[in-house]
């Protein structure tokens, strides 16, 4: 139960920190943090939570990560669904906090709300194919980083930093394409508040990251197998 509680809290923090920075600070007049700032914010949420809750739950904060770790032989199959539920609910809490704050502004307009999208809803106008390829490849690489840095033969205590920096890099590459998902919980939380187009495109931001995570789990299990701690 404690694992699910911290996954809930951690995913809420990821959405609040990452999506919150995009909603409130990315385009703030004259002082906005831009894409680079948003990318760094997402990375920092993972770094901070990795060291805060990693020893409790492993700090997945992402359904694709839980699936990828299971496929890679690093996570108990029975815990995958409970983790995913906790992550989605945590993401919704984070988005609700952002909405509550944003709605307190005069002339409130939800706008894009940092939701993920393609076509006319892509920041750079990228279409479906570009979004699909981007989300699969970026999630694949994210899981490769996670599986590699958490391997028993990898340097200790540096995994959280490497994973956070990896997520920062992924955002620097893909924010212009899809607003960067690689995380179905993060995508779901924002889409629920935007509704309409965001919900109609949400399926891609579940399917593509899960595909990328499964591929990474299979590949890393082949190139550097490790005896799982849980069967």
Short mmCIF file of C-alpha atoms in Angstrom, two decimals:
data_model
loop_
_atom_site.label_atom_id
_atom_site.label_comp_id
_atom_site.label_asym_id
_atom_site.label_seq_id
_atom_site.Cartn_x
_atom_site.Cartn_y
_atom_site.Cartn_z
CA UNK A 1 0.00 0.00 0.00
CA UNK A 2 2.84 2.39 0.84
CA UNK A 3 4.27 1.87 -2.63
CA UNK A 4 0.98 2.93 -4.22
CA UNK A 5 0.72 5.99 -2.00
CA UNK A 6 4.14 7.26 -2.99
CA UNK A 7 3.53 6.51 -6.67
CA UNK A 8 0.35 8.59 -6.36
CA UNK A 9 2.21 11.46 -4.69
CA UNK A 10 5.19 11.24 -7.03
CA UNK A 11 3.11 11.29 -10.20
CA UNK A 12 1.10 14.25 -8.87
CA UNK A 13 4.41 16.06 -8.37
CA UNK A 14 5.60 15.16 -11.86
CA UNK A 15 2.45 16.63 -13.42
CA UNK A 16 2.39 19.65 -11.13
CA UNK A 17 6.06 20.40 -11.68
CA UNK A 18 6.31 19.60 -15.38
CA UNK A 19 2.90 20.56 -16.75
CA UNK A 20 2.59 23.36 -14.20
CA UNK A 21 5.79 24.94 -15.47
CA UNK A 22 4.43 24.72 -19.03
CA UNK A 23 1.10 26.28 -18.10
CA UNK A 24 2.31 29.03 -15.77
CA UNK A 25 5.89 29.84 -16.70
CA UNK A 26 6.75 28.76 -20.25
CA UNK A 27 5.45 31.88 -21.96
CA UNK A 28 5.34 34.32 -19.06
CA UNK A 29 5.86 37.83 -20.50
CA UNK A 30 9.56 38.70 -20.80
CA UNK A 31 10.63 36.15 -18.19
CA UNK A 32 9.21 32.90 -19.60
CA UNK A 33 11.26 29.74 -19.20
CA UNK A 34 10.42 28.41 -22.69
CA UNK A 35 10.88 24.84 -23.89
CA UNK A 36 14.23 24.47 -22.17
CA UNK A 37 12.80 25.43 -18.82
CA UNK A 38 9.86 23.06 -19.17
CA UNK A 39 12.18 20.22 -20.18
CA UNK A 40 14.34 20.87 -17.13
CA UNK A 41 11.26 21.03 -14.87
CA UNK A 42 10.14 17.56 -15.95
CA UNK A 43 13.64 16.22 -15.37
CA UNK A 44 13.81 17.80 -11.93
CA UNK A 45 10.54 16.23 -10.84
CA UNK A 46 11.99 12.80 -11.58
CA UNK A 47 15.34 13.53 -9.95
CA UNK A 48 13.74 14.83 -6.76
CA UNK A 49 11.28 11.97 -6.51
CA UNK A 50 13.88 9.34 -7.38
CA UNK A 51 15.80 10.20 -4.24
CA UNK A 52 12.68 10.86 -2.15
CA UNK A 53 10.66 7.71 -2.91
CA UNK A 54 12.90 5.49 -5.04
CA UNK A 55 13.72 3.32 -2.03
CA UNK A 56 10.00 2.76 -1.40
CA UNK A 57 8.41 2.12 -4.79
CA UNK A 58 11.21 2.37 -7.33
CA UNK A 59 9.81 5.75 -8.44
CA UNK A 60 8.11 4.68 -11.67
CA UNK A 61 5.61 7.59 -11.94
CA UNK A 62 4.67 6.32 -15.37
CA UNK A 63 2.59 3.35 -16.63
CA UNK A 64 5.04 2.80 -19.50
CA UNK A 65 7.92 2.52 -17.03
CA UNK A 66 6.05 -0.06 -14.95
CA UNK A 67 5.25 -2.10 -18.08
CA UNK A 68 8.79 -1.82 -19.42
CA UNK A 69 10.35 -2.90 -16.14
CA UNK A 70 8.00 -5.88 -15.96
CA UNK A 71 8.85 -6.95 -19.53
CA UNK A 72 12.53 -6.47 -18.71
CA UNK A 73 12.23 -8.84 -15.75
CA UNK A 74 12.65 -6.16 -13.10
CA UNK A 75 9.11 -5.82 -11.77
CA UNK A 76 6.42 -8.09 -10.40
CA UNK A 77 3.56 -8.60 -12.87
CA UNK A 78 1.00 -8.50 -10.06
CA UNK A 79 2.00 -4.93 -9.19
CA UNK A 80 1.73 -3.46 -12.68
CA UNK A 81 -1.99 -2.66 -12.69
CA UNK A 82 -2.11 -1.24 -9.13
CA UNK A 83 0.89 0.97 -9.96
CA UNK A 84 -0.78 2.22 -13.14
CA UNK A 85 -4.00 3.07 -11.30
CA UNK A 86 -2.07 4.97 -8.61
CA UNK A 87 -0.07 6.84 -11.25
CA UNK A 88 -3.12 7.90 -13.26
CA UNK A 89 -4.94 9.07 -10.14
CA UNK A 90 -1.86 10.95 -8.98
CA UNK A 91 -1.55 12.63 -12.36
CA UNK A 92 -5.18 13.72 -12.18
CA UNK A 93 -4.55 15.26 -8.76
CA UNK A 94 -1.59 17.19 -10.14
CA UNK A 95 -3.67 18.45 -13.06
CA UNK A 96 -6.53 19.39 -10.72
CA UNK A 97 -4.17 21.52 -8.64
CA UNK A 98 -2.94 23.27 -11.81
CA UNK A 99 -6.54 23.87 -12.89
CA UNK A 100 -7.50 25.21 -9.47
CA UNK A 101 -4.63 27.70 -9.52
CA UNK A 102 -5.16 28.68 -13.16
CA UNK A 103 -8.89 29.27 -12.66
CA UNK A 104 -8.04 31.86 -10.01
CA UNK A 105 -6.68 34.20 -12.67
CA UNK A 106 -8.86 36.94 -14.08
CA UNK A 107 -9.91 36.15 -17.65
CA UNK A 108 -9.14 32.46 -17.07
CA UNK A 109 -8.79 30.37 -20.24
CA UNK A 110 -7.65 26.76 -20.01
CA UNK A 111 -6.03 26.87 -23.46
CA UNK A 112 -3.94 23.84 -24.34
CA UNK A 113 -3.24 23.06 -20.65
CA UNK A 114 0.05 21.35 -21.65
CA UNK A 115 -1.94 18.50 -23.22
CA UNK A 116 -0.27 16.21 -25.74
CA UNK A 117 -1.37 16.28 -29.35
CA UNK A 118 -0.54 15.99 -33.01
CA UNK A 119 -1.62 17.73 -36.21
CA UNK A 120 -3.04 21.15 -35.41
CA UNK A 121 -2.50 20.43 -31.71
CA UNK A 122 1.23 19.77 -32.08
CA UNK A 123 3.31 22.81 -31.04
CA UNK A 124 5.25 22.50 -34.30
CA UNK A 125 2.41 21.25 -36.48
CA UNK A 126 3.71 17.67 -36.71
CA UNK A 127 1.27 15.01 -37.93
CA UNK A 128 0.18 11.61 -36.68
CA UNK A 129 3.10 9.62 -38.11
CA UNK A 130 5.70 11.94 -36.60
CA UNK A 131 3.94 11.80 -33.23
CA UNK A 132 3.71 8.01 -33.28
CA UNK A 133 7.37 7.51 -34.18
CA UNK A 134 8.54 10.14 -31.69
CA UNK A 135 6.62 8.71 -28.74
CA UNK A 136 7.71 5.13 -29.45
CA UNK A 137 11.38 6.02 -29.90
CA UNK A 138 11.57 8.49 -26.99
CA UNK A 139 9.90 6.03 -24.61
CA UNK A 140 12.16 3.24 -25.86
CA UNK A 141 15.23 5.31 -25.06
CA UNK A 142 13.81 6.41 -21.72
CA UNK A 143 13.38 2.77 -20.68
CA UNK A 144 16.83 1.85 -21.96
CA UNK A 145 18.23 4.57 -19.71
CA UNK A 146 16.17 3.37 -16.75
CA UNK A 147 16.97 -0.30 -17.24
CA UNK A 148 20.65 0.46 -17.71
CA UNK A 149 21.17 2.83 -14.81
CA UNK A 150 19.27 0.61 -12.36
CA UNK A 151 21.12 -2.57 -13.37
CA UNK A 152 22.99 -4.27 -10.54
CA UNK A 153 26.28 -3.68 -12.36
CA UNK A 154 25.65 0.05 -12.89
CA UNK A 155 27.20 2.74 -10.63
CA UNK A 156 25.15 3.19 -7.48
CA UNK A 157 23.36 6.37 -6.42
CA UNK A 158 23.57 8.00 -9.86
CA UNK A 159 20.50 6.41 -11.43
CA UNK A 160 18.09 9.14 -10.36
CA UNK A 161 20.25 11.88 -11.85
CA UNK A 162 20.82 10.03 -15.12
CA UNK A 163 17.12 9.22 -15.51
CA UNK A 164 16.10 12.81 -14.77
CA UNK A 165 18.64 14.18 -17.26
CA UNK A 166 17.46 11.60 -19.79
CA UNK A 167 13.89 12.83 -19.43
CA UNK A 168 15.09 16.41 -19.81
CA UNK A 169 16.82 15.52 -23.07
CA UNK A 170 13.73 13.69 -24.32
CA UNK A 171 11.64 16.81 -23.70
CA UNK A 172 14.18 19.03 -25.44
CA UNK A 173 13.83 16.83 -28.52
CA UNK A 174 10.10 16.23 -28.57
CA UNK A 175 8.20 19.13 -26.98
CA UNK A 176 7.84 20.78 -30.42
CA UNK A 177 6.42 17.54 -31.84
CA UNK A 178 3.88 16.27 -29.29
CA UNK A 179 4.42 18.40 -26.18
CA UNK A 180 6.20 15.23 -25.01
CA UNK A 181 4.29 12.46 -23.35
CA UNK A 182 6.32 9.23 -22.93
CA UNK A 183 3.95 8.89 -19.97
CA UNK A 184 0.29 7.87 -20.36
CA UNK A 185 -0.59 9.08 -16.85
CA UNK A 186 0.71 12.57 -17.61
CA UNK A 187 -1.22 12.62 -20.91
CA UNK A 188 -4.45 11.39 -19.34
CA UNK A 189 -4.40 13.94 -16.54
CA UNK A 190 -4.22 16.90 -18.91
CA UNK A 191 -6.62 15.47 -21.50
CA UNK A 192 -9.37 15.02 -18.92
CA UNK A 193 -9.41 18.76 -18.25
CA UNK A 194 -9.08 19.85 -21.87
CA UNK A 195 -11.63 17.34 -23.17
CA UNK A 196 -12.65 17.31 -26.85
CA UNK A 197 -9.58 17.00 -29.10
CA UNK A 198 -7.21 15.97 -26.28
CA UNK A 199 -9.39 13.00 -25.34
CA UNK A 200 -9.82 11.96 -28.98
CA UNK A 201 -6.03 11.84 -29.45
CA UNK A 202 -5.23 10.37 -26.03
CA UNK A 203 -5.14 6.77 -27.28
CA UNK A 204 -1.88 7.44 -29.15
CA UNK A 205 -0.23 8.60 -25.94
CA UNK A 206 -1.07 5.29 -24.32
CA UNK A 207 -0.33 2.99 -27.23
CA UNK A 208 2.96 4.51 -28.44
CA UNK A 209 4.69 4.76 -25.03
CA UNK A 210 3.61 1.23 -24.10
CA UNK A 211 4.98 -0.12 -27.40
CA UNK A 212 8.27 1.71 -26.84
CA UNK A 213 8.50 0.42 -23.27
CA UNK A 214 7.82 -3.20 -24.27
CA UNK A 215 10.45 -3.06 -27.01
CA UNK A 216 13.00 -1.59 -24.60
CA UNK A 217 12.24 -4.24 -22.00
CA UNK A 218 12.77 -7.02 -24.52
CA UNK A 219 15.93 -5.49 -25.97
CA UNK A 220 17.60 -4.76 -22.64
CA UNK A 221 16.68 -8.16 -21.27
CA UNK A 222 18.50 -9.62 -24.29
CA UNK A 223 21.61 -7.43 -24.21
CA UNK A 224 22.09 -7.39 -20.44
CA UNK A 225 19.90 -9.91 -18.61
CA UNK A 226 19.62 -9.82 -14.87
CA UNK A 227 18.01 -12.35 -12.57
CA UNK A 228 14.74 -10.75 -11.44
CA UNK A 229 14.30 -10.19 -7.73
CA UNK A 230 10.59 -11.10 -8.01
CA UNK A 231 9.05 -13.84 -10.05
#
